[in-house]
mmCIF file of C-alpha atoms in Angstrom:
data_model
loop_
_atom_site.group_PDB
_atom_site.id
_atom_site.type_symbol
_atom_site.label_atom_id
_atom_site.label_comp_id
_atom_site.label_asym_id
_atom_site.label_seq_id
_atom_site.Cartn_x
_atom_site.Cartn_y
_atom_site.Cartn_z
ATOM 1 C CA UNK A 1 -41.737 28.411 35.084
ATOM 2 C CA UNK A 2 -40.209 29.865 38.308
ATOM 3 C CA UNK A 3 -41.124 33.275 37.871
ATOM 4 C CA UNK A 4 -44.791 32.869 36.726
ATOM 5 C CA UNK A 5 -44.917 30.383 40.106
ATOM 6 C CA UNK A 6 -44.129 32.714 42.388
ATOM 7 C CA UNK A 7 -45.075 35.800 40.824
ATOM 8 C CA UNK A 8 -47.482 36.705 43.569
ATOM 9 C CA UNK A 9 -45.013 36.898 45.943
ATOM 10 C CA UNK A 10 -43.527 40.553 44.476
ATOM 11 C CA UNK A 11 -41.051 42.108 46.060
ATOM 12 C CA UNK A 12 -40.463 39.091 48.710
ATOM 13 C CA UNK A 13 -38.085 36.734 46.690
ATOM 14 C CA UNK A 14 -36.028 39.897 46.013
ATOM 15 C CA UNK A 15 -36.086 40.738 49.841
ATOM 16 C CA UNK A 16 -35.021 37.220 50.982
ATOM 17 C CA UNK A 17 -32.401 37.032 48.483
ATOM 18 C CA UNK A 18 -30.635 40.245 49.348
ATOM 19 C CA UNK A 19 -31.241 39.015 53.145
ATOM 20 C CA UNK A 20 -29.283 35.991 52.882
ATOM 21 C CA UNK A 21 -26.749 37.269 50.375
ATOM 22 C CA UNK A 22 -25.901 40.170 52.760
ATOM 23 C CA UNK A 23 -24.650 37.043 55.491
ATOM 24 C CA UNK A 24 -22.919 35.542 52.485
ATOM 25 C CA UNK A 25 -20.979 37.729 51.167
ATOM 26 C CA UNK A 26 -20.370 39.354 54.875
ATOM 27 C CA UNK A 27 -18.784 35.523 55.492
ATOM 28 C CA UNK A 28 -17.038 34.416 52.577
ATOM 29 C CA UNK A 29 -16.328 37.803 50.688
ATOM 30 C CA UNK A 30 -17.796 38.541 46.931
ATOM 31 C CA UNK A 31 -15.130 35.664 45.574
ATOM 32 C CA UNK A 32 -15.531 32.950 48.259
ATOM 33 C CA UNK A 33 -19.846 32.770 48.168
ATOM 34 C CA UNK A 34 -21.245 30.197 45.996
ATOM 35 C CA UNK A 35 -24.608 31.138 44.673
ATOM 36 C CA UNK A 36 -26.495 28.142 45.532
ATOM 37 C CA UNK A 37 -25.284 28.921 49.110
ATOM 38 C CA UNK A 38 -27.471 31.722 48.716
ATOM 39 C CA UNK A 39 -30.374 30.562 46.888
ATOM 40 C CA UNK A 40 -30.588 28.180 49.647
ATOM 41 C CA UNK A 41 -30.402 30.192 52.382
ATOM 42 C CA UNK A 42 -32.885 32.045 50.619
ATOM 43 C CA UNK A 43 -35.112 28.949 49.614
ATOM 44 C CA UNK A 44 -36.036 30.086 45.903
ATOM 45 C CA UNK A 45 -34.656 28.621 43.121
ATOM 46 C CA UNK A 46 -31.255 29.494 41.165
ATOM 47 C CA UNK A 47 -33.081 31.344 38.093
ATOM 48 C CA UNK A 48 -34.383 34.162 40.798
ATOM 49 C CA UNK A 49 -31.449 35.615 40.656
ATOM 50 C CA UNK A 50 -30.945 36.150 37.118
ATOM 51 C CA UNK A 51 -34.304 37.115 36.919
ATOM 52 C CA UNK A 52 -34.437 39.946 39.526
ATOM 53 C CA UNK A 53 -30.442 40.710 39.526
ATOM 54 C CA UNK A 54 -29.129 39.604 36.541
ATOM 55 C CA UNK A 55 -26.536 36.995 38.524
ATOM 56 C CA UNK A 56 -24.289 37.623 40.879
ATOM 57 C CA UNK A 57 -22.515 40.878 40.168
ATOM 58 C CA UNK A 58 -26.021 42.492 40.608
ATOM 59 C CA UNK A 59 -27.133 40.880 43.559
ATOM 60 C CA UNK A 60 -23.564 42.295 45.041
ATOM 61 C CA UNK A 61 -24.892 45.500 44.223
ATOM 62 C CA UNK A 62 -28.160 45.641 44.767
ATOM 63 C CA UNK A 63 -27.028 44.062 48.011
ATOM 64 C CA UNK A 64 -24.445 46.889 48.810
ATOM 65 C CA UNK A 65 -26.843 49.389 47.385
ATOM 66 C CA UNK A 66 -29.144 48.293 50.169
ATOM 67 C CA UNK A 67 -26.833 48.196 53.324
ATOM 68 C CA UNK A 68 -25.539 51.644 52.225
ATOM 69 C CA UNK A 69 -28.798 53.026 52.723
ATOM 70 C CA UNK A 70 -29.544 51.688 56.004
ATOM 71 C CA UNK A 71 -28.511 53.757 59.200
ATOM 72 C CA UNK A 72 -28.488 53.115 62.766
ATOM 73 C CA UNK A 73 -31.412 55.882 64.272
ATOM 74 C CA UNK A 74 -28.534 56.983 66.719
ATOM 75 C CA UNK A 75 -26.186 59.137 64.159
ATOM 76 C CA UNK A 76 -25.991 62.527 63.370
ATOM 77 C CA UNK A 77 -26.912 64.514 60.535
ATOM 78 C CA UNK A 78 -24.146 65.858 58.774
ATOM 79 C CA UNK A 79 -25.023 69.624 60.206
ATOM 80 C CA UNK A 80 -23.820 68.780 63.045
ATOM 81 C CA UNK A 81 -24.662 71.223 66.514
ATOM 82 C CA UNK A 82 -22.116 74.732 66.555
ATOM 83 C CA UNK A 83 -20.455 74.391 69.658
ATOM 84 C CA UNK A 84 -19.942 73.230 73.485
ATOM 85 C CA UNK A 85 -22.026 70.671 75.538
ATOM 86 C CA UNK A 86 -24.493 69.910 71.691
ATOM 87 C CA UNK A 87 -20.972 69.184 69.990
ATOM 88 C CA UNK A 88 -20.142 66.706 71.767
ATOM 89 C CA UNK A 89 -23.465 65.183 72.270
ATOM 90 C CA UNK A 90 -23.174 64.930 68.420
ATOM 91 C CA UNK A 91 -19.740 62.698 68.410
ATOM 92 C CA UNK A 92 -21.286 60.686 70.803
ATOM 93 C CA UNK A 93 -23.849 60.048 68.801
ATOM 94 C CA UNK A 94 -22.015 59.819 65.642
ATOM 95 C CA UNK A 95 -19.539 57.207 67.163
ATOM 96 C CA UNK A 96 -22.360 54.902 68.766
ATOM 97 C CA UNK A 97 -24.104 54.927 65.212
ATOM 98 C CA UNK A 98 -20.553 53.233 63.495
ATOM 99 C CA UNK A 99 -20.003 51.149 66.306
ATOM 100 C CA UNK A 100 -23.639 50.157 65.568
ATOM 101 C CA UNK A 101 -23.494 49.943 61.988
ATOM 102 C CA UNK A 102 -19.827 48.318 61.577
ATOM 103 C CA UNK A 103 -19.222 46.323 64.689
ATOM 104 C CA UNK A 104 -22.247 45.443 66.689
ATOM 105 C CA UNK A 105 -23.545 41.862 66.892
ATOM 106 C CA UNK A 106 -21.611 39.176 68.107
ATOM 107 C CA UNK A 107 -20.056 38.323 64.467
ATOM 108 C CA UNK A 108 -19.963 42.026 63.349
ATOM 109 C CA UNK A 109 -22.379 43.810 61.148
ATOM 110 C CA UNK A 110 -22.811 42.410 57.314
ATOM 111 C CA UNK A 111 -21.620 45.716 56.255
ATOM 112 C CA UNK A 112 -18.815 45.858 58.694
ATOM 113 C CA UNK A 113 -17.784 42.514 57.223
ATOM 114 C CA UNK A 114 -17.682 43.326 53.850
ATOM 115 C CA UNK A 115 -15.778 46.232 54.023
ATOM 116 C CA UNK A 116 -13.551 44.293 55.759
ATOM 117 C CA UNK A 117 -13.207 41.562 52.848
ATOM 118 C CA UNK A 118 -13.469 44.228 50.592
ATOM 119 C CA UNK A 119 -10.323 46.253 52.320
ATOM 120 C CA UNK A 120 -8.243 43.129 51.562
ATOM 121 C CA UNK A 121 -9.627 41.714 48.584
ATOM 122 C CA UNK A 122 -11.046 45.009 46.807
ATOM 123 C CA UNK A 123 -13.464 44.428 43.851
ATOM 124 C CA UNK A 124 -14.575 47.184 41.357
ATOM 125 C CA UNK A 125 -17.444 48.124 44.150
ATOM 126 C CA UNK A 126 -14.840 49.133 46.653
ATOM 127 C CA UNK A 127 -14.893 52.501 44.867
ATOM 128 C CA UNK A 128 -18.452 52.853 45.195
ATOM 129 C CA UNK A 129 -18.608 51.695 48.887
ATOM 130 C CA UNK A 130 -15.972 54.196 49.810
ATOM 131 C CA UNK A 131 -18.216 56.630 48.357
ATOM 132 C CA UNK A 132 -21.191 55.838 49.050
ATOM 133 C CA UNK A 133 -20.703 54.709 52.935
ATOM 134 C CA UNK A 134 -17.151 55.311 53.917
ATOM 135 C CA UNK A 135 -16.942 59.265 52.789
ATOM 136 C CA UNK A 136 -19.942 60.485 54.516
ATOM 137 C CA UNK A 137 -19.263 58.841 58.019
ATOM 138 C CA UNK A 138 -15.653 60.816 57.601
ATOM 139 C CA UNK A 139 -17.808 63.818 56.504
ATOM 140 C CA UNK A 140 -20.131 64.204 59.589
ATOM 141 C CA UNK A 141 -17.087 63.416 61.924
ATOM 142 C CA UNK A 142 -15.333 65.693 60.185
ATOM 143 C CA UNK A 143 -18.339 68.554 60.819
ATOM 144 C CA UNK A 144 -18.592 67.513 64.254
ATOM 145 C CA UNK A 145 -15.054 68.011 64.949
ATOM 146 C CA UNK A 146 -14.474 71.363 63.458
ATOM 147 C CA UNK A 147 -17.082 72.566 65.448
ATOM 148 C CA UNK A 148 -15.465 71.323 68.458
ATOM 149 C CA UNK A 149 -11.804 72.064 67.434
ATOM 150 C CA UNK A 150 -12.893 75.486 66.628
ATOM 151 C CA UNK A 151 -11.918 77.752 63.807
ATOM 152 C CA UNK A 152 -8.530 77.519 64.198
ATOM 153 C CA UNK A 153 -8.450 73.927 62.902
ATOM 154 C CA UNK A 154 -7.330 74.159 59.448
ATOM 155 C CA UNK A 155 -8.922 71.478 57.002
ATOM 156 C CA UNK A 156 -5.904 69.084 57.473
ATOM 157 C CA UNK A 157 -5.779 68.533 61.181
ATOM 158 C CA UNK A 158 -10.020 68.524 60.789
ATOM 159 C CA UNK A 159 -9.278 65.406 58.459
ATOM 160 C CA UNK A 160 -6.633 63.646 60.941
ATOM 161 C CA UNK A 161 -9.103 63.957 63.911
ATOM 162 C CA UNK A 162 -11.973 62.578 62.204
ATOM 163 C CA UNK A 163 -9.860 59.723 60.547
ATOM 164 C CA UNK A 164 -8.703 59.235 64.102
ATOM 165 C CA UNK A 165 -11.508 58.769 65.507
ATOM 166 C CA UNK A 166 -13.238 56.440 62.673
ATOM 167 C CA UNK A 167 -10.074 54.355 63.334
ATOM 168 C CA UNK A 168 -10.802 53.908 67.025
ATOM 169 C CA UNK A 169 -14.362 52.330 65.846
ATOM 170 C CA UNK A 170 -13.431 50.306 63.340
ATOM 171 C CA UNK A 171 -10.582 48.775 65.348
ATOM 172 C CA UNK A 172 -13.041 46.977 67.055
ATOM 173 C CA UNK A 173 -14.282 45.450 63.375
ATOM 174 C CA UNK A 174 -11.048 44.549 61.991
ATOM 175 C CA UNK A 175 -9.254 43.089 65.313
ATOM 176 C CA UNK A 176 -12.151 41.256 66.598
ATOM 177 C CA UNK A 177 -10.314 38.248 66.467
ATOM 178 C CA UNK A 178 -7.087 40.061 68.285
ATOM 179 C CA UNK A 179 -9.256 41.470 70.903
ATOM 180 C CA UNK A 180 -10.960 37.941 71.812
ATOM 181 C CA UNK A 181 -8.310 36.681 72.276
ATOM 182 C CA UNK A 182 -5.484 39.070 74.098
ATOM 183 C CA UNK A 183 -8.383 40.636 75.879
ATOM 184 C CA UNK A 184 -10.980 37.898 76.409
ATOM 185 C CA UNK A 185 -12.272 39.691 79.945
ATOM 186 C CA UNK A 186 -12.260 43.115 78.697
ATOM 187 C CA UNK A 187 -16.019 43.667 77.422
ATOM 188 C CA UNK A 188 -15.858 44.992 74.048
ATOM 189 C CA UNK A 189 -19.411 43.937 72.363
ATOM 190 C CA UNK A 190 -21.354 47.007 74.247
ATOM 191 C CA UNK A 191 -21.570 49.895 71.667
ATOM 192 C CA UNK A 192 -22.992 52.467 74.037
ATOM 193 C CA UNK A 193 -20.074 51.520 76.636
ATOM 194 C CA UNK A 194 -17.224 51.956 73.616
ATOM 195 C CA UNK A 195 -18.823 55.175 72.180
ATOM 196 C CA UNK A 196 -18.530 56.525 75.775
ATOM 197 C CA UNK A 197 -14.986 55.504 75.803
ATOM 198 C CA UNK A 198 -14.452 56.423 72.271
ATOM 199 C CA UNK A 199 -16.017 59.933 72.954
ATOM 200 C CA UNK A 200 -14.184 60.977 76.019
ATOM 201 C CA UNK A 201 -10.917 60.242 74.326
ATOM 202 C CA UNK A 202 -11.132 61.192 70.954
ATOM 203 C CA UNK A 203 -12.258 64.791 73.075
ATOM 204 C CA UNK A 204 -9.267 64.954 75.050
ATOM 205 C CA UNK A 205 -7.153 64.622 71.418
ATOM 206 C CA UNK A 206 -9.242 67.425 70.255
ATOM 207 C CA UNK A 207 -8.445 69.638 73.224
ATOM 208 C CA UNK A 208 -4.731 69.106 72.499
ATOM 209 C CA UNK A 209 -4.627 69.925 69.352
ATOM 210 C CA UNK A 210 -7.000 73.010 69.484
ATOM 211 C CA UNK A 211 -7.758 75.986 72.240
ATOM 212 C CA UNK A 212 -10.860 74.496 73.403
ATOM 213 C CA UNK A 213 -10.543 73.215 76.914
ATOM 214 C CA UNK A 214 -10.789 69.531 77.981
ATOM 215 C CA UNK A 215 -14.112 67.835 78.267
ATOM 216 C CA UNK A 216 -15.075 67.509 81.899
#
């Protein structure tokens, strides 16, 4: 039997299957991946996944559950620094780790990729994903930029910024394809070089629509 065969292995057949189901469902969406695409990108047998996942709906999740938890060193904990020079430190930071998490790689993150399927084609997870990983990017944005925007910012202006902003990164996820080809000179795959760009404008906005003064 499968299991008893590779039983030694523990956590391993689990690990490679989630590995290669991540690029799977990141290229062909939950509805378009075969699981014997998987399996053998994996190399373990079909029955490993109804043994450790229960088929295919919890390999999704387990799979989702997994890329959730992962962040990129480089963002900011959602008490974000009070004010001035620390502030906006903190966006930078913030914006380099969804660049890094969404975009970066030269076919886009596996998470960046399914959200992207997932936008379009939404399955019963999409809930969950907006939940689990969507919200709390918005949420440390959004703590960043009240700090910066001051107290005058009332909660709904707070929420525009920081959707703003998240919009600016993940243009560069779901226009890939657009921006290869209208702009194929215009370097776009450097995440430290867009959160730069990212972070000087998206302070600028704030300035407008606040008393704080621009960024110099």
């Amino acid at each position: 039997m499968y299991v008893q065969h590779h039983a030694d292995q523990g956590a391993e057949i689990p690990r490679r299957l989630i590995e290669a189901a991540s690029e799977m469902f990141a290229r062909h969406g939950y509805a378009g991946t075969r699981l014997r695409e998987i399996v053998r990108s994996a190399d373990v047998d079909l029955s490993a996944v109804n043994y450790y996942f229960g088929g295919k709906e919890g390999l999704y999740a387990a799979t989702l559950k997994q890329l959730a938890e992962t962040r990129p060193t480089s963002a900011t904990p959602i008490s974000a620094p009070a004010t001035g020079q620390q502030a906006e430190d903190a966006l930078y930071r913030q914006v380099l780790g969804i660049l890094r998490r969404f975009v970066e790689g030269e076919s886009n993150s596996p998470l960046g990729r399914i959200l992207a399927h997932e936008s379009m084609n939404p399955t019963e997870y999409f809930e969950q994903l907006i939940t689990d990983i969507v919200r709390p990017e918005l949420e440390r944005l959004g703590a960043i930029v009240q700090r910066l925007a001051g107290a005058g910012a009332d909660d709904a202006l707070v929420a525009r910024i920081a959707m703003s902003v998240m919009g600016q990164c993940l243009f560069y996820l779901f226009a890939r394809g657009a921006i290869d080809r209208i702009y194929p000179r215009v370097p776009h795959d450097d995440c430290e070089a867009l959160a730069r760009h990212i972070t000087g404008f998206s302070l600028m906005g704030i300035a407008v629509h606040s008393s704080r003064p621009p960024a110099t």
